[in-house]
């Protein structure tokens, strides 16, 4: 609607994998012995096919996490470049305007179109607003993750020494990362253990 009315607004843009991330993902799938190929310019349908083909594997969560990590982070921008993850040519948030500032801007742009006007934000260009909103979203996400990690540590502090079922979620030279199956708590098992 905004595009058809030539109303500038913020799009939620999510681009596909960079060539480097595509190669990393292809090597990961190959190392798992999966005969699932990715084209030079992967499509959302290819990612969906991989997710579908691996959904019943015990390591499906790790594979699907790698699929997500191979994609670029979504950003807000005035330049519509589509949404790879959703396979949309154009996408923007359209939820409650009290939830996100970008949503409020979209609501204002739509209202202006409905009134036969153009909405121009005060003080900043659409592109500067997109950069600002992307940055504040990242900051809020990091704060949320920090609080969640702190709460998980606080919850687990009285359980040191107990035995839990878990799934290896990562491997490094200094140990393995494990996600506890029933609690979604991650931790490091140091190589000395």
Tab-separated table of C-alpha atoms in Angstrom:
chain	number	residue	atom	x	y	z
A	1	UNK	CA	0.000	0.000	0.000
A	2	UNK	CA	2.781	2.415	0.915
A	3	UNK	CA	4.781	1.478	-2.162
A	4	UNK	CA	1.753	1.838	-4.454
A	5	UNK	CA	1.063	5.286	-2.981
A	6	UNK	CA	4.725	6.305	-3.346
A	7	UNK	CA	4.825	7.094	0.370
A	8	UNK	CA	8.330	6.807	1.831
A	9	UNK	CA	8.418	4.643	4.924
A	10	UNK	CA	10.593	2.196	6.801
A	11	UNK	CA	10.816	-1.286	5.368
A	12	UNK	CA	11.976	-4.268	7.386
A	13	UNK	CA	14.701	-5.592	5.100
A	14	UNK	CA	16.233	-9.011	5.566
A	15	UNK	CA	18.767	-10.034	2.967
A	16	UNK	CA	19.937	-13.551	2.264
A	17	UNK	CA	23.355	-14.944	3.093
A	18	UNK	CA	26.570	-13.305	2.004
A	19	UNK	CA	28.790	-15.497	-0.210
A	20	UNK	CA	31.026	-16.208	2.810
A	21	UNK	CA	28.097	-17.279	4.998
A	22	UNK	CA	26.652	-19.362	2.180
A	23	UNK	CA	29.977	-21.202	1.856
A	24	UNK	CA	30.178	-21.739	5.618
A	25	UNK	CA	26.650	-23.156	5.643
A	26	UNK	CA	27.319	-25.406	2.646
A	27	UNK	CA	30.482	-26.755	4.331
A	28	UNK	CA	28.559	-27.325	7.570
A	29	UNK	CA	25.843	-29.311	5.781
A	30	UNK	CA	28.496	-31.308	3.910
A	31	UNK	CA	30.368	-32.061	7.172
A	32	UNK	CA	27.136	-33.501	8.565
A	33	UNK	CA	26.943	-35.779	5.544
A	34	UNK	CA	23.830	-34.055	4.240
A	35	UNK	CA	23.520	-34.110	0.489
A	36	UNK	CA	21.628	-30.810	0.408
A	37	UNK	CA	22.962	-28.276	-2.046
A	38	UNK	CA	22.769	-24.505	-2.069
A	39	UNK	CA	22.896	-22.511	-5.275
A	40	UNK	CA	25.258	-19.567	-5.693
A	41	UNK	CA	22.285	-17.259	-5.052
A	42	UNK	CA	20.207	-19.249	-2.544
A	43	UNK	CA	16.467	-18.687	-2.383
A	44	UNK	CA	14.158	-18.828	0.619
A	45	UNK	CA	12.688	-22.004	-0.914
A	46	UNK	CA	16.106	-23.701	-0.680
A	47	UNK	CA	16.342	-22.811	2.999
A	48	UNK	CA	12.812	-24.074	3.572
A	49	UNK	CA	13.672	-27.336	1.800
A	50	UNK	CA	16.712	-27.824	4.056
A	51	UNK	CA	14.654	-27.098	7.171
A	52	UNK	CA	11.967	-29.530	6.042
A	53	UNK	CA	14.456	-32.258	5.107
A	54	UNK	CA	16.173	-32.067	8.520
A	55	UNK	CA	13.207	-31.439	10.840
A	56	UNK	CA	13.107	-34.998	12.230
A	57	UNK	CA	16.832	-35.307	12.920
A	58	UNK	CA	18.063	-35.215	16.527
A	59	UNK	CA	20.340	-32.308	15.559
A	60	UNK	CA	17.555	-30.370	13.798
A	61	UNK	CA	17.752	-27.455	16.250
A	62	UNK	CA	21.464	-26.971	15.549
A	63	UNK	CA	20.949	-27.204	11.786
A	64	UNK	CA	18.087	-24.706	11.870
A	65	UNK	CA	20.183	-22.392	14.048
A	66	UNK	CA	22.951	-22.537	11.434
A	67	UNK	CA	20.401	-21.701	8.736
A	68	UNK	CA	19.384	-18.604	10.694
A	69	UNK	CA	22.979	-17.597	11.424
A	70	UNK	CA	23.850	-17.776	7.742
A	71	UNK	CA	21.381	-14.992	6.940
A	72	UNK	CA	22.093	-11.338	7.474
A	73	UNK	CA	20.424	-9.455	10.298
A	74	UNK	CA	17.216	-7.671	9.464
A	75	UNK	CA	17.348	-3.873	9.455
A	76	UNK	CA	15.009	-0.938	9.065
A	77	UNK	CA	15.632	1.107	5.947
A	78	UNK	CA	13.827	3.361	3.503
A	79	UNK	CA	15.154	1.247	0.626
A	80	UNK	CA	12.979	-1.796	0.007
A	81	UNK	CA	15.124	-4.860	-0.679
A	82	UNK	CA	12.612	-7.509	0.387
A	83	UNK	CA	12.584	-9.966	3.270
A	84	UNK	CA	14.550	-13.135	2.533
A	85	UNK	CA	13.436	-15.080	5.590
A	86	UNK	CA	9.744	-14.533	4.868
A	87	UNK	CA	10.191	-14.672	1.089
A	88	UNK	CA	8.395	-11.336	0.632
A	89	UNK	CA	9.245	-8.754	-2.017
A	90	UNK	CA	8.321	-6.029	0.474
A	91	UNK	CA	7.776	-6.159	4.217
A	92	UNK	CA	7.308	-3.775	7.086
A	93	UNK	CA	6.100	-4.109	10.650
A	94	UNK	CA	2.465	-3.340	11.138
A	95	UNK	CA	1.788	-4.194	14.766
A	96	UNK	CA	0.608	-2.027	17.602
A	97	UNK	CA	2.264	1.375	17.242
A	98	UNK	CA	3.026	1.421	20.980
A	99	UNK	CA	5.237	-1.605	20.567
A	100	UNK	CA	7.923	-0.177	18.281
A	101	UNK	CA	8.743	3.279	17.054
A	102	UNK	CA	9.176	2.009	13.455
A	103	UNK	CA	5.598	0.686	13.635
A	104	UNK	CA	4.374	4.100	14.741
A	105	UNK	CA	6.106	5.665	11.741
A	106	UNK	CA	4.426	3.130	9.427
A	107	UNK	CA	1.042	3.892	10.981
A	108	UNK	CA	1.631	7.610	10.444
A	109	UNK	CA	2.628	7.019	6.818
A	110	UNK	CA	-0.467	4.891	6.176
A	111	UNK	CA	-2.724	7.463	7.816
A	112	UNK	CA	-1.221	10.208	5.650
A	113	UNK	CA	-1.910	8.100	2.525
A	114	UNK	CA	-5.501	7.541	3.624
A	115	UNK	CA	-5.871	11.310	4.131
A	116	UNK	CA	-4.397	11.991	0.688
A	117	UNK	CA	-1.251	13.539	2.188
A	118	UNK	CA	2.411	12.657	2.514
A	119	UNK	CA	4.024	11.978	5.846
A	120	UNK	CA	7.467	13.379	6.424
A	121	UNK	CA	9.105	12.716	9.803
A	122	UNK	CA	10.453	15.785	11.564
A	123	UNK	CA	14.153	16.207	12.141
A	124	UNK	CA	15.510	13.088	10.438
A	125	UNK	CA	15.496	11.524	7.011
A	126	UNK	CA	13.843	8.141	6.523
A	127	UNK	CA	17.266	6.563	6.055
A	128	UNK	CA	18.607	8.126	9.277
A	129	UNK	CA	15.497	6.914	11.103
A	130	UNK	CA	16.090	3.410	9.755
A	131	UNK	CA	19.675	3.430	11.012
A	132	UNK	CA	18.594	4.796	14.389
A	133	UNK	CA	15.761	2.265	14.788
A	134	UNK	CA	18.016	-0.637	13.779
A	135	UNK	CA	20.620	0.456	16.331
A	136	UNK	CA	18.124	0.882	19.183
A	137	UNK	CA	16.558	-2.492	18.366
A	138	UNK	CA	19.986	-4.180	18.601
A	139	UNK	CA	20.642	-2.423	21.903
A	140	UNK	CA	17.270	-3.550	23.297
A	141	UNK	CA	17.859	-7.132	22.101
A	142	UNK	CA	21.285	-7.185	23.780
A	143	UNK	CA	19.799	-5.877	27.030
A	144	UNK	CA	17.094	-8.550	26.885
A	145	UNK	CA	19.689	-11.294	26.329
A	146	UNK	CA	21.827	-9.974	29.189
A	147	UNK	CA	18.874	-10.019	31.592
A	148	UNK	CA	17.807	-13.489	30.449
A	149	UNK	CA	21.354	-14.808	30.966
A	150	UNK	CA	21.520	-13.240	34.422
A	151	UNK	CA	18.148	-14.745	35.394
A	152	UNK	CA	19.227	-18.181	34.142
A	153	UNK	CA	22.428	-17.961	36.223
A	154	UNK	CA	20.443	-16.851	39.256
A	155	UNK	CA	17.999	-19.736	38.774
A	156	UNK	CA	20.759	-22.334	38.346
A	157	UNK	CA	23.017	-21.133	41.194
A	158	UNK	CA	21.424	-23.544	43.697
A	159	UNK	CA	21.691	-26.458	41.255
A	160	UNK	CA	25.476	-26.609	40.914
A	161	UNK	CA	26.536	-30.248	41.057
A	162	UNK	CA	23.198	-31.671	39.879
A	163	UNK	CA	23.055	-33.822	36.753
A	164	UNK	CA	20.941	-32.749	33.772
A	165	UNK	CA	20.147	-34.024	30.296
A	166	UNK	CA	21.569	-31.751	27.610
A	167	UNK	CA	22.434	-31.357	23.970
A	168	UNK	CA	25.820	-30.249	22.672
A	169	UNK	CA	25.179	-26.939	20.940
A	170	UNK	CA	28.743	-25.969	20.097
A	171	UNK	CA	32.330	-27.137	20.194
A	172	UNK	CA	35.462	-25.082	20.767
A	173	UNK	CA	39.088	-25.902	21.517
A	174	UNK	CA	38.538	-25.147	25.224
A	175	UNK	CA	35.352	-27.201	25.708
A	176	UNK	CA	31.805	-27.863	24.596
A	177	UNK	CA	28.686	-25.748	24.908
A	178	UNK	CA	25.617	-27.594	26.161
A	179	UNK	CA	21.957	-26.591	26.230
A	180	UNK	CA	19.991	-28.241	29.018
A	181	UNK	CA	17.058	-30.004	27.408
A	182	UNK	CA	14.330	-29.121	29.908
A	183	UNK	CA	15.415	-25.588	30.802
A	184	UNK	CA	16.877	-23.945	27.695
A	185	UNK	CA	19.909	-22.943	29.738
A	186	UNK	CA	23.272	-22.867	27.958
A	187	UNK	CA	26.618	-23.499	29.564
A	188	UNK	CA	30.224	-24.363	28.912
A	189	UNK	CA	31.710	-27.690	29.913
A	190	UNK	CA	35.408	-26.840	30.042
A	191	UNK	CA	37.831	-29.275	28.411
A	192	UNK	CA	39.301	-30.033	31.846
A	193	UNK	CA	35.931	-31.519	32.827
